[in-house]
Amino acid sequence: MRSTFMGLETAKRGMFTQQSALHTTGNNIANANTEGYTRQRVNFKATEAYPSLGLNRPQIPGQMGTGVEVESVQRVRESFLDIQYRSESNKLGYWESRANALQKMEEIMNEPSETGLASSLDKFWQSLQDLALDPTNAGARSVVRERGNAVADTFNYLATSLKSVQGDLKNELDVSVKEVNSLANQLNNINKQISEIEPNGYLPNDLYDERDRLLDKLSSLANIKVSYNASGGNALKISEGTATVEIVDDNGKAIGTLVDGKRQRVSEFSVTYRKITDENGNITDGLAEGIKIGSKSINIMDFNSAGKISGLIDSYGYSETLNDGSVVEYGLYPDMLNNLDTMAYEFASEFNAVHREGWNLRDYDANKNPIDEFDKEDVDFFNVGSNAKGAASMLSLTDKIKESTDFIAAGRKVDGNLPEIGNGNNAVSLSNVKNDVIDIGGTNTTLQNFYEGIIGGMAVNAQEAERLTKNSTVLRDSVEERRQSVSAVSLDEEMTNMIQFQHAYNASARMISLQDELLDKIINGMGAGR
């Protein structure tokens, strides 16, 4: 025999359940503008029907419903869109960091302009041609010296500025590595909290949201793969479990485990640098040479992964030590610095070679006649090291040229005859160094063509990085738009739900009033006529 009060219990359950739905709706509305919040829904479940099977079950036509209850409060989220978003965010992180590095490089090189290296060289060549017209003119000689000094200063400035930005890139790389470790520790802490809540049959939706927000942020720094581990206990089937985060390469192959959700451990992520010892015994960091994830070391040449960190490494530079002990450098800034050094060294070496063949004003006697060829002093115009390494930073005028413009060798032998004091043939030869085909970095080319190739290559790389940054931004925003269409709070939809749940609540309350009237009739009205 079913209870007379059964209807009250059914209505009460309906009220409580609809009230829970209203609370969830209110929470969604309150968090409509909260970053990373995923809208939630209440999953309703019919309670066990009456009567249950058994020997003592009452003989009634069939089972009757006993009401409704809240099975769970679940996030509305599509994991596939999360994977897509993080993939596009990872690509954007790489191209964005690369584009920023190239933009700074373009600002330093400043070509074409009136203040760039090309303009300084053109003015230097022009001053030599002017000197050829009047080799004894002190003013023309002074202009040559000042223009030569400007060329050296421009090389120095470019090299110094590039190294300064390269240092900034290393600092940004180190900060990004610290950010990866900070995010990993936060994810591990959230895993611990989730593992304590889920076994009790609850869904920690707010923790899920925070974890997804951290994963989104981490995906822009490194290429990650996320898998989930069941918490056990009385965890619901729809519970997500703890997250394991792996660093993977571009092919999806795991490089190392950053966050172990099963054991709730974190492996420290770091970039290792080649150590450089200077002449004073001081040890400094060179270019990147490897990646460490916990105790696992990965050679930098095997780190084929996207993300901001990889973009910064490609920009700052990395090195490979060959079997013969030699070191090969790669990266945007090492390549540009090496090209500048090579150009400065070959330019100065070629210019000095031509300059030493000429006669300067100190190579004439008091009667302005050329001295014997074996007695003349061969003077270099530029100071440059013994090899190309660091040549752009060290390029300067020699002490002789700084001491006096008389040492500028403008004269040159004509048909084997010693030059007269007004001869300017060597000044012409010096100005023609611009167009001389020489070996620069293993390629026979002219200085101008070599420099144009450097600037052209930089421009192409910058355009590619900018284009792919825009493409990645569009793709990421497109996925984010689809993700928000699923997970974001729609106030119109929540208002509709609120009205629906309110009416259901009111209807359950009305059922209680009806049951009260029925019970009043039974208790107070039946048998009243006796």
Short mmCIF file of C-alpha atoms in Angstrom, two decimals:
data_model
loop_
_atom_site.label_atom_id
_atom_site.label_comp_id
_atom_site.label_asym_id
_atom_site.label_seq_id
_atom_site.Cartn_x
_atom_site.Cartn_y
_atom_site.Cartn_z
CA MET A 1 0.00 0.00 0.00
CA ARG A 2 1.51 3.28 -1.04
CA SER A 3 1.61 6.15 1.44
CA THR A 4 -0.99 8.88 1.49
CA PHE A 5 1.87 11.38 1.71
CA MET A 6 3.60 10.06 -1.42
CA GLY A 7 2.43 13.02 -3.52
CA LEU A 8 3.97 15.47 -1.05
CA GLU A 9 7.36 13.82 -1.35
CA THR A 10 7.19 13.80 -5.16
CA ALA A 11 6.30 17.51 -5.26
CA LYS A 12 8.99 18.33 -2.72
CA ARG A 13 11.61 16.62 -4.86
CA GLY A 14 10.38 18.58 -7.86
CA MET A 15 10.72 21.87 -5.97
CA PHE A 16 14.23 21.11 -4.73
CA THR A 17 15.38 19.92 -8.15
CA GLN A 18 13.99 22.96 -10.02
CA GLN A 19 15.47 25.19 -7.33
CA SER A 20 18.90 23.62 -8.00
CA ALA A 21 18.41 24.31 -11.69
CA LEU A 22 17.54 27.93 -10.90
CA HIS A 23 20.68 28.24 -8.76
CA THR A 24 22.79 26.91 -11.62
CA THR A 25 21.13 29.32 -14.04
CA GLY A 26 21.85 32.18 -11.66
CA ASN A 27 25.48 31.10 -11.46
CA ASN A 28 25.73 31.08 -15.26
CA ILE A 29 24.26 34.57 -15.49
CA ALA A 30 26.59 35.87 -12.78
CA ASN A 31 29.63 34.50 -14.65
CA ALA A 32 28.56 35.61 -18.11
CA ASN A 33 31.66 37.83 -18.39
CA THR A 34 34.08 35.68 -16.39
CA GLU A 35 37.14 34.69 -18.41
CA GLY A 36 37.45 30.94 -18.86
CA TYR A 37 34.01 30.17 -17.39
CA THR A 38 32.07 27.35 -19.02
CA ARG A 39 28.30 27.39 -18.75
CA GLN A 40 26.83 24.63 -16.63
CA ARG A 41 23.67 22.62 -16.86
CA VAL A 42 21.75 20.44 -14.42
CA ASN A 43 21.21 16.85 -15.52
CA PHE A 44 17.83 15.65 -14.27
CA LYS A 45 17.22 12.02 -13.36
CA ALA A 46 13.95 10.32 -12.49
CA THR A 47 14.01 8.78 -9.02
CA GLU A 48 13.40 5.06 -8.54
CA ALA A 49 9.88 4.05 -9.37
CA TYR A 50 7.43 2.62 -6.81
CA PRO A 51 7.18 -0.18 -6.04
CA SER A 52 10.52 -1.90 -6.44
CA LEU A 53 10.63 -5.60 -7.19
CA GLY A 54 10.24 -7.92 -4.20
CA LEU A 55 8.01 -10.53 -2.53
CA ASN A 56 6.23 -7.89 -0.47
CA ARG A 57 5.49 -5.55 -3.33
CA PRO A 58 1.87 -4.30 -3.38
CA GLN A 59 -0.39 -5.59 -6.11
CA ILE A 60 -1.00 -2.48 -8.22
CA PRO A 61 -1.37 -2.18 -11.99
CA GLY A 62 2.20 -0.92 -12.52
CA GLN A 63 5.07 1.10 -11.17
CA MET A 64 4.51 4.74 -10.39
CA GLY A 65 7.03 7.57 -10.71
CA THR A 66 8.32 9.07 -7.50
CA GLY A 67 9.68 12.34 -8.86
CA VAL A 68 13.00 13.79 -10.02
CA GLU A 69 16.42 14.47 -8.62
CA VAL A 70 19.65 16.17 -9.75
CA GLU A 71 22.03 13.60 -11.16
CA SER A 72 24.88 16.05 -11.76
CA VAL A 73 25.81 19.64 -12.56
CA GLN A 74 27.88 19.37 -15.73
CA ARG A 75 29.90 21.77 -17.88
CA VAL A 76 28.80 22.21 -21.47
CA ARG A 77 32.09 21.82 -23.31
CA GLU A 78 33.42 20.04 -26.40
CA SER A 79 36.90 18.59 -25.93
CA PHE A 80 37.58 18.39 -29.67
CA LEU A 81 37.34 22.17 -29.95
CA ASP A 82 39.77 22.50 -27.04
CA ILE A 83 42.30 20.37 -28.91
CA GLN A 84 41.83 22.44 -32.07
CA TYR A 85 42.16 25.71 -30.18
CA ARG A 86 45.36 24.67 -28.46
CA SER A 87 46.85 23.48 -31.73
CA GLU A 88 46.19 26.85 -33.39
CA SER A 89 47.31 28.74 -30.28
CA ASN A 90 50.56 26.78 -30.38
CA LYS A 91 51.23 27.79 -33.98
CA LEU A 92 50.32 31.40 -33.25
CA GLY A 93 52.73 31.49 -30.30
CA TYR A 94 55.58 30.40 -32.58
CA TRP A 95 54.90 32.75 -35.49
CA GLU A 96 54.05 35.69 -33.26
CA SER A 97 57.36 35.49 -31.39
CA ARG A 98 59.24 35.05 -34.66
CA ALA A 99 57.44 38.00 -36.27
CA ASN A 100 58.22 40.22 -33.27
CA ALA A 101 61.91 39.28 -33.43
CA LEU A 102 62.09 40.03 -37.15
CA GLN A 103 60.26 43.31 -36.69
CA LYS A 104 62.91 44.45 -34.21
CA MET A 105 65.62 43.32 -36.62
CA GLU A 106 64.07 45.33 -39.44
CA GLU A 107 63.94 48.39 -37.21
CA ILE A 108 67.65 48.05 -36.46
CA MET A 109 68.76 47.42 -40.04
CA ASN A 110 66.52 50.29 -41.17
CA GLU A 111 66.74 49.61 -44.91
CA PRO A 112 66.15 51.36 -47.19
CA SER A 113 66.79 54.68 -45.46
CA GLU A 114 69.14 57.65 -45.37
CA THR A 115 70.77 56.40 -42.18
CA GLY A 116 71.31 52.71 -42.95
CA LEU A 117 74.49 50.87 -43.83
CA ALA A 118 73.81 51.04 -47.57
CA SER A 119 73.56 54.83 -47.43
CA SER A 120 76.78 55.08 -45.35
CA LEU A 121 78.63 52.92 -47.86
CA ASP A 122 77.31 54.92 -50.82
CA LYS A 123 78.48 58.16 -49.24
CA PHE A 124 81.88 56.57 -48.58
CA TRP A 125 82.26 55.45 -52.20
CA GLN A 126 81.20 58.92 -53.37
CA SER A 127 83.78 60.59 -51.13
CA LEU A 128 86.51 58.41 -52.68
CA GLN A 129 85.40 59.41 -56.17
CA ASP A 130 85.53 63.06 -55.11
CA LEU A 131 89.03 62.49 -53.73
CA ALA A 132 90.14 61.02 -57.06
CA LEU A 133 89.41 64.38 -58.69
CA ASP A 134 91.69 66.28 -56.29
CA PRO A 135 93.88 63.87 -54.28
CA THR A 136 95.84 66.62 -52.50
CA ASN A 137 92.76 68.44 -51.24
CA ALA A 138 92.77 68.30 -47.43
CA GLY A 139 89.02 68.77 -47.27
CA ALA A 140 88.34 65.85 -49.60
CA ARG A 141 90.69 63.65 -47.55
CA SER A 142 88.97 64.67 -44.36
CA VAL A 143 85.58 63.74 -45.86
CA VAL A 144 86.93 60.30 -46.83
CA ARG A 145 88.14 59.72 -43.29
CA GLU A 146 84.85 60.84 -41.75
CA ARG A 147 82.82 58.77 -44.19
CA GLY A 148 85.00 55.76 -43.48
CA ASN A 149 84.55 56.30 -39.77
CA ALA A 150 80.78 56.53 -40.32
CA VAL A 151 80.84 53.16 -42.10
CA ALA A 152 82.75 51.60 -39.19
CA ASP A 153 80.38 53.20 -36.67
CA THR A 154 77.37 51.90 -38.60
CA PHE A 155 78.74 48.35 -38.56
CA ASN A 156 79.45 48.74 -34.83
CA TYR A 157 75.96 50.10 -34.15
CA LEU A 158 74.20 47.35 -36.08
CA ALA A 159 76.19 44.59 -34.38
CA THR A 160 75.75 46.10 -30.91
CA SER A 161 72.02 46.69 -31.40
CA LEU A 162 71.44 43.18 -32.74
CA LYS A 163 73.32 41.68 -29.78
CA SER A 164 71.27 43.80 -27.39
CA VAL A 165 67.97 42.59 -28.85
CA GLN A 166 69.36 39.05 -28.89
CA GLY A 167 70.02 39.41 -25.17
CA ASP A 168 66.44 40.61 -24.68
CA LEU A 169 65.23 37.53 -26.54
CA LYS A 170 67.20 35.31 -24.16
CA ASN A 171 65.64 37.09 -21.18
CA GLU A 172 62.19 36.61 -22.70
CA LEU A 173 63.02 32.96 -23.32
CA ASP A 174 64.05 32.48 -19.69
CA VAL A 175 60.86 34.20 -18.49
CA SER A 176 58.76 31.96 -20.75
CA VAL A 177 60.50 28.86 -19.35
CA LYS A 178 59.67 30.03 -15.82
CA GLU A 179 56.08 30.58 -16.92
CA VAL A 180 55.89 26.99 -18.22
CA ASN A 181 57.09 25.68 -14.86
CA SER A 182 54.67 27.95 -12.98
CA LEU A 183 51.75 26.73 -15.09
CA ALA A 184 52.86 23.12 -14.61
CA ASN A 185 52.88 23.54 -10.82
CA GLN A 186 49.45 25.17 -10.87
CA LEU A 187 48.09 22.33 -12.99
CA ASN A 188 49.53 19.78 -10.59
CA ASN A 189 47.91 21.54 -7.63
CA ILE A 190 44.57 21.50 -9.42
CA ASN A 191 45.04 17.79 -10.15
CA LYS A 192 45.50 17.18 -6.44
CA GLN A 193 42.28 19.03 -5.59
CA ILE A 194 40.34 17.21 -8.30
CA SER A 195 41.61 13.83 -7.09
CA GLU A 196 40.24 14.63 -3.62
CA ILE A 197 36.81 15.76 -4.82
CA GLU A 198 35.87 13.42 -7.67
CA PRO A 199 35.98 10.15 -5.66
CA ASN A 200 33.18 11.59 -3.50
CA GLY A 201 30.83 11.75 -6.47
CA TYR A 202 31.12 15.48 -7.24
CA LEU A 203 32.10 17.33 -10.40
CA PRO A 204 34.53 20.17 -9.59
CA ASN A 205 33.48 22.30 -12.56
CA ASP A 206 35.26 25.45 -11.41
CA LEU A 207 38.51 23.50 -11.11
CA TYR A 208 37.96 22.07 -14.59
CA ASP A 209 37.55 25.60 -15.93
CA GLU A 210 40.70 26.82 -14.26
CA ARG A 211 42.64 23.82 -15.52
CA ASP A 212 41.45 24.40 -19.09
CA ARG A 213 42.40 28.06 -18.84
CA LEU A 214 45.92 27.11 -17.75
CA LEU A 215 46.19 24.50 -20.51
CA ASP A 216 45.14 27.09 -23.09
CA LYS A 217 47.87 29.40 -21.84
CA LEU A 218 50.46 26.62 -21.75
CA SER A 219 49.62 25.60 -25.32
CA SER A 220 50.82 28.97 -26.63
CA LEU A 221 54.23 28.40 -25.02
CA ALA A 222 54.86 24.77 -25.99
CA ASN A 223 53.28 22.01 -28.03
CA ILE A 224 51.39 19.86 -25.53
CA LYS A 225 49.29 16.72 -25.48
CA VAL A 226 46.77 16.25 -22.67
CA SER A 227 45.43 12.90 -21.46
CA TYR A 228 43.25 12.14 -18.45
CA ASN A 229 43.41 9.59 -15.64
CA ALA A 230 40.34 8.33 -13.72
CA SER A 231 40.20 9.32 -10.06
CA GLY A 232 38.56 6.10 -8.89
CA GLY A 233 36.33 5.78 -5.83
CA ASN A 234 32.74 6.90 -6.39
CA ALA A 235 33.66 9.24 -9.23
CA LEU A 236 30.91 9.85 -11.74
CA LYS A 237 31.23 8.43 -15.23
CA ILE A 238 31.37 11.94 -16.69
CA SER A 239 34.11 13.12 -14.33
CA GLU A 240 37.26 14.15 -16.21
CA GLY A 241 39.92 12.88 -13.83
CA THR A 242 43.44 14.26 -13.43
CA ALA A 243 45.34 15.61 -16.43
CA THR A 244 48.71 14.40 -17.69
CA VAL A 245 50.54 16.94 -19.86
CA GLU A 246 53.28 15.90 -22.27
CA ILE A 247 55.54 18.06 -24.43
CA VAL A 248 55.33 16.69 -27.98
CA ASP A 249 57.01 17.40 -31.31
CA ASP A 250 55.31 18.53 -34.50
CA ASN A 251 54.42 14.92 -35.31
CA GLY A 252 52.70 14.40 -31.95
CA LYS A 253 55.50 12.20 -30.58
CA ALA A 254 56.07 12.66 -26.86
CA ILE A 255 59.32 14.40 -25.93
CA GLY A 256 58.81 14.36 -22.18
CA THR A 257 56.12 14.42 -19.46
CA LEU A 258 55.68 17.83 -17.87
CA VAL A 259 52.79 17.02 -15.50
CA ASP A 260 52.11 13.44 -14.43
CA GLY A 261 48.45 13.44 -13.41
CA LYS A 262 48.49 9.84 -12.25
CA ARG A 263 51.37 10.27 -9.81
CA GLN A 264 50.74 13.99 -9.33
CA ARG A 265 54.32 14.99 -10.08
CA VAL A 266 55.87 17.85 -12.01
CA SER A 267 59.05 17.68 -14.10
CA GLU A 268 60.98 20.93 -14.38
CA PHE A 269 61.31 22.31 -17.89
CA SER A 270 64.50 24.17 -18.81
CA VAL A 271 66.64 25.32 -21.73
CA THR A 272 70.37 24.55 -21.54
CA TYR A 273 72.97 26.87 -23.08
CA ARG A 274 76.45 26.27 -24.40
CA LYS A 275 78.98 27.60 -21.91
CA ILE A 276 81.55 30.12 -23.16
CA THR A 277 84.75 30.93 -21.26
CA ASP A 278 86.39 34.28 -22.04
CA GLU A 279 90.08 35.17 -21.76
CA ASN A 280 89.59 36.11 -18.09
CA GLY A 281 88.09 32.74 -17.21
CA ASN A 282 84.55 34.08 -16.85
CA ILE A 283 81.83 31.66 -17.94
CA THR A 284 78.76 32.98 -19.72
CA ASP A 285 75.80 31.46 -21.54
CA GLY A 286 76.06 31.08 -25.28
CA LEU A 287 73.36 29.88 -27.64
CA ALA A 288 70.80 27.24 -26.71
CA GLU A 289 72.00 23.66 -27.10
CA GLY A 290 69.36 21.51 -25.43
CA ILE A 291 66.07 21.05 -23.59
CA LYS A 292 65.59 19.33 -20.24
CA ILE A 293 62.33 17.94 -18.91
CA GLY A 294 63.03 16.58 -15.48
CA SER A 295 66.03 14.28 -15.78
CA LYS A 296 65.52 13.79 -19.52
CA SER A 297 67.80 15.78 -21.85
CA ILE A 298 66.90 16.47 -25.47
CA ASN A 299 69.38 17.74 -28.04
CA ILE A 300 68.24 21.07 -29.45
CA MET A 301 68.42 19.66 -32.98
CA ASP A 302 65.79 17.06 -32.01
CA PHE A 303 63.42 19.61 -30.46
CA ASN A 304 61.06 19.90 -33.44
CA SER A 305 58.20 21.55 -31.62
CA ALA A 306 56.22 24.74 -32.11
CA GLY A 307 55.10 27.32 -29.55
CA LYS A 308 56.48 30.60 -28.26
CA ILE A 309 59.51 28.97 -26.65
CA SER A 310 60.52 27.30 -29.90
CA GLY A 311 60.03 30.61 -31.73
CA LEU A 312 62.26 32.40 -29.22
CA ILE A 313 64.93 29.71 -29.53
CA ASP A 314 64.87 30.02 -33.33
CA SER A 315 65.20 33.79 -33.01
CA TYR A 316 67.78 33.96 -30.22
CA GLY A 317 69.81 31.15 -31.73
CA TYR A 318 70.97 27.62 -31.04
CA SER A 319 74.18 25.74 -31.72
CA GLU A 320 75.28 22.25 -32.69
CA THR A 321 78.65 20.76 -31.81
CA LEU A 322 79.92 18.56 -34.63
CA ASN A 323 82.04 15.43 -34.27
CA ASP A 324 85.21 17.36 -35.03
CA GLY A 325 84.52 19.74 -32.14
CA SER A 326 83.48 22.67 -34.32
CA VAL A 327 80.33 24.59 -33.44
CA VAL A 328 77.67 25.55 -35.97
CA GLU A 329 75.28 28.36 -35.08
CA TYR A 330 71.68 28.67 -36.29
CA GLY A 331 68.88 31.18 -35.79
CA LEU A 332 67.69 34.55 -37.02
CA TYR A 333 70.02 36.76 -35.00
CA PRO A 334 73.15 34.55 -35.21
CA ASP A 335 72.67 34.38 -38.98
CA MET A 336 72.34 38.15 -39.30
CA LEU A 337 75.33 38.78 -37.01
CA ASN A 338 77.43 36.22 -38.88
CA ASN A 339 76.49 37.82 -42.20
CA LEU A 340 77.37 41.27 -40.91
CA ASP A 341 80.68 40.00 -39.52
CA THR A 342 81.50 38.28 -42.81
CA MET A 343 80.62 41.37 -44.81
CA ALA A 344 82.60 43.69 -42.51
CA TYR A 345 85.65 41.41 -42.59
CA GLU A 346 85.67 40.90 -46.35
CA PHE A 347 84.95 44.58 -46.99
CA ALA A 348 87.77 45.74 -44.72
CA SER A 349 90.20 43.09 -45.97
CA GLU A 350 89.57 43.92 -49.63
CA PHE A 351 89.67 47.66 -49.00
CA ASN A 352 92.91 47.38 -47.02
CA ALA A 353 94.49 45.25 -49.76
CA VAL A 354 93.76 47.91 -52.37
CA HIS A 355 94.75 50.70 -49.99
CA ARG A 356 98.16 49.15 -49.29
CA GLU A 357 98.96 49.16 -53.00
CA GLY A 358 98.51 52.94 -53.21
CA TRP A 359 100.70 55.93 -52.43
CA ASN A 360 99.78 58.34 -49.66
CA LEU A 361 101.14 61.88 -49.18
CA ARG A 362 103.86 60.59 -46.83
CA ASP A 363 105.24 58.51 -49.71
CA TYR A 364 106.55 61.64 -51.45
CA ASP A 365 109.71 63.54 -50.62
CA ALA A 366 110.08 67.24 -49.95
CA ASN A 367 110.07 67.93 -53.66
CA LYS A 368 106.78 66.09 -54.02
CA ASN A 369 108.37 63.24 -55.91
CA PRO A 370 107.42 59.64 -55.13
CA ILE A 371 109.92 57.77 -53.01
CA ASP A 372 111.27 54.36 -53.96
CA GLU A 373 108.55 51.71 -54.04
CA PHE A 374 110.43 49.56 -51.53
CA ASP A 375 110.66 52.45 -49.07
CA LYS A 376 106.98 53.40 -49.02
CA GLU A 377 104.86 52.44 -46.02
CA ASP A 378 101.88 50.17 -46.70
CA VAL A 379 99.06 51.49 -44.53
CA ASP A 380 95.76 49.76 -43.70
CA PHE A 381 92.68 51.96 -43.68
CA PHE A 382 90.57 49.81 -41.34
CA ASN A 383 91.30 47.78 -38.24
CA VAL A 384 89.68 44.35 -38.42
CA GLY A 385 90.42 41.07 -36.64
CA SER A 386 92.22 38.06 -38.00
CA ASN A 387 88.90 36.36 -38.86
CA ALA A 388 85.30 37.26 -39.47
CA LYS A 389 84.07 36.45 -35.94
CA GLY A 390 83.07 39.74 -34.31
CA ALA A 391 84.43 41.83 -37.20
CA ALA A 392 81.37 44.10 -37.37
CA SER A 393 81.79 45.04 -33.70
CA MET A 394 85.55 45.63 -33.96
CA LEU A 395 85.73 47.52 -37.27
CA SER A 396 87.43 50.90 -36.86
CA LEU A 397 89.90 53.25 -38.52
CA THR A 398 93.58 52.49 -38.02
CA ASP A 399 95.69 54.77 -35.85
CA LYS A 400 97.56 56.06 -38.90
CA ILE A 401 94.36 57.20 -40.58
CA LYS A 402 93.13 58.75 -37.33
CA GLU A 403 96.48 60.51 -36.91
CA SER A 404 96.49 62.20 -40.30
CA THR A 405 94.56 62.16 -43.55
CA ASP A 406 97.95 62.21 -45.31
CA PHE A 407 98.04 58.43 -44.90
CA ILE A 408 95.02 57.96 -47.20
CA ALA A 409 96.55 56.31 -50.28
CA ALA A 410 94.95 58.01 -53.28
CA GLY A 411 97.78 57.49 -55.82
CA ARG A 412 98.56 54.41 -57.88
CA LYS A 413 101.20 53.39 -60.41
CA VAL A 414 100.37 54.05 -64.08
CA ASP A 415 101.78 51.62 -66.63
CA GLY A 416 104.44 50.58 -64.13
CA ASN A 417 105.51 54.18 -63.44
CA LEU A 418 105.44 55.65 -59.95
CA PRO A 419 102.47 58.01 -59.44
CA GLU A 420 102.78 61.76 -59.37
CA ILE A 421 101.51 63.51 -56.26
CA GLY A 422 98.28 64.53 -58.00
CA ASN A 423 97.49 60.98 -59.08
CA GLY A 424 94.10 59.74 -57.86
CA ASN A 425 93.95 56.34 -59.54
CA ASN A 426 94.02 54.42 -56.28
CA ALA A 427 91.10 56.43 -54.96
CA VAL A 428 89.19 55.26 -58.04
CA SER A 429 90.26 51.67 -57.33
CA LEU A 430 89.12 52.05 -53.72
CA SER A 431 85.72 53.33 -54.82
CA ASN A 432 85.44 50.36 -57.19
CA VAL A 433 85.75 47.90 -54.27
CA LYS A 434 81.98 48.31 -54.11
CA ASN A 435 81.65 46.48 -57.44
CA ASP A 436 84.58 44.06 -57.13
CA VAL A 437 83.59 40.39 -57.17
CA ILE A 438 85.11 38.83 -54.08
CA ASP A 439 84.64 35.66 -52.02
CA ILE A 440 82.16 36.50 -49.25
CA GLY A 441 81.12 33.58 -47.10
CA GLY A 442 82.04 31.08 -49.80
CA THR A 443 80.13 32.92 -52.55
CA ASN A 444 81.67 35.02 -55.29
CA THR A 445 79.67 38.24 -55.28
CA THR A 446 79.94 41.98 -54.74
CA LEU A 447 79.53 43.74 -51.40
CA GLN A 448 76.39 45.46 -52.59
CA ASN A 449 74.79 42.27 -53.87
CA PHE A 450 75.72 40.42 -50.70
CA TYR A 451 74.16 43.11 -48.52
CA GLU A 452 71.07 43.28 -50.71
CA GLY A 453 70.75 39.50 -50.31
CA ILE A 454 70.92 39.85 -46.52
CA ILE A 455 68.25 42.54 -46.43
CA GLY A 456 66.10 40.73 -48.99
CA GLY A 457 66.22 37.49 -47.03
CA MET A 458 65.28 39.33 -43.84
CA ALA A 459 62.34 41.01 -45.58
CA VAL A 460 61.08 37.70 -46.98
CA ASN A 461 61.31 36.04 -43.55
CA ALA A 462 59.51 38.98 -41.94
CA GLN A 463 56.71 38.92 -44.51
CA GLU A 464 56.29 35.17 -44.10
CA ALA A 465 56.19 35.43 -40.31
CA GLU A 466 53.69 38.28 -40.44
CA ARG A 467 51.49 36.45 -42.94
CA LEU A 468 51.48 33.21 -40.94
CA THR A 469 50.85 35.15 -37.73
CA LYS A 470 47.73 36.66 -39.30
CA ASN A 471 46.64 33.28 -40.65
CA SER A 472 47.16 31.60 -37.28
CA THR A 473 45.26 34.39 -35.55
CA VAL A 474 42.30 33.99 -37.89
CA LEU A 475 42.26 30.20 -37.43
CA ARG A 476 42.57 30.41 -33.65
CA ASP A 477 39.85 33.07 -33.41
CA SER A 478 37.62 30.97 -35.66
CA VAL A 479 38.00 27.94 -33.38
CA GLU A 480 37.48 30.14 -30.33
CA GLU A 481 34.27 31.48 -31.84
CA ARG A 482 32.98 27.94 -32.34
CA ARG A 483 34.08 27.00 -28.85
CA GLN A 484 32.30 30.00 -27.35
CA SER A 485 29.15 29.14 -29.26
CA VAL A 486 29.12 25.86 -27.33
CA SER A 487 30.52 26.83 -23.93
CA ALA A 488 29.88 30.53 -23.42
CA VAL A 489 26.91 31.83 -21.44
CA SER A 490 24.01 33.06 -23.57
CA LEU A 491 21.88 35.42 -21.51
CA ASP A 492 18.89 34.88 -23.78
CA GLU A 493 19.12 31.11 -23.33
CA GLU A 494 19.59 31.46 -19.57
CA MET A 495 16.55 33.74 -19.31
CA THR A 496 14.51 31.12 -21.16
CA ASN A 497 15.77 28.40 -18.82
CA MET A 498 15.03 30.58 -15.80
CA ILE A 499 11.39 31.00 -16.85
CA GLN A 500 11.10 27.27 -17.57
CA PHE A 501 12.52 26.23 -14.19
CA GLN A 502 10.46 28.88 -12.39
CA HIS A 503 7.23 27.55 -13.87
CA ALA A 504 8.24 24.01 -12.97
CA TYR A 505 9.00 25.12 -9.42
CA ASN A 506 5.64 26.88 -9.15
CA ALA A 507 3.85 23.83 -10.51
CA SER A 508 5.51 21.61 -7.89
CA ALA A 509 4.51 24.09 -5.20
CA ARG A 510 0.94 23.99 -6.52
CA MET A 511 1.03 20.20 -6.26
CA ILE A 512 1.89 20.52 -2.58
CA SER A 513 -1.11 22.83 -2.11
CA LEU A 514 -3.29 20.29 -3.89
CA GLN A 515 -1.98 17.47 -1.71
CA ASP A 516 -2.71 19.62 1.35
CA GLU A 517 -6.29 20.08 0.24
CA LEU A 518 -6.68 16.34 -0.35
CA LEU A 519 -5.25 15.50 3.05
CA ASP A 520 -7.43 18.13 4.70
CA LYS A 521 -10.48 16.49 3.15
CA ILE A 522 -9.38 13.07 4.32
CA ILE A 523 -8.43 14.13 7.82
CA ASN A 524 -10.98 16.79 8.62
CA GLY A 525 -13.86 16.14 6.23
CA MET A 526 -14.40 12.39 6.15
CA GLY A 527 -16.94 11.20 8.79
CA ALA A 528 -17.91 14.74 9.76
CA GLY A 529 -21.64 13.97 9.21
CA ARG A 530 -21.89 11.53 12.10
#
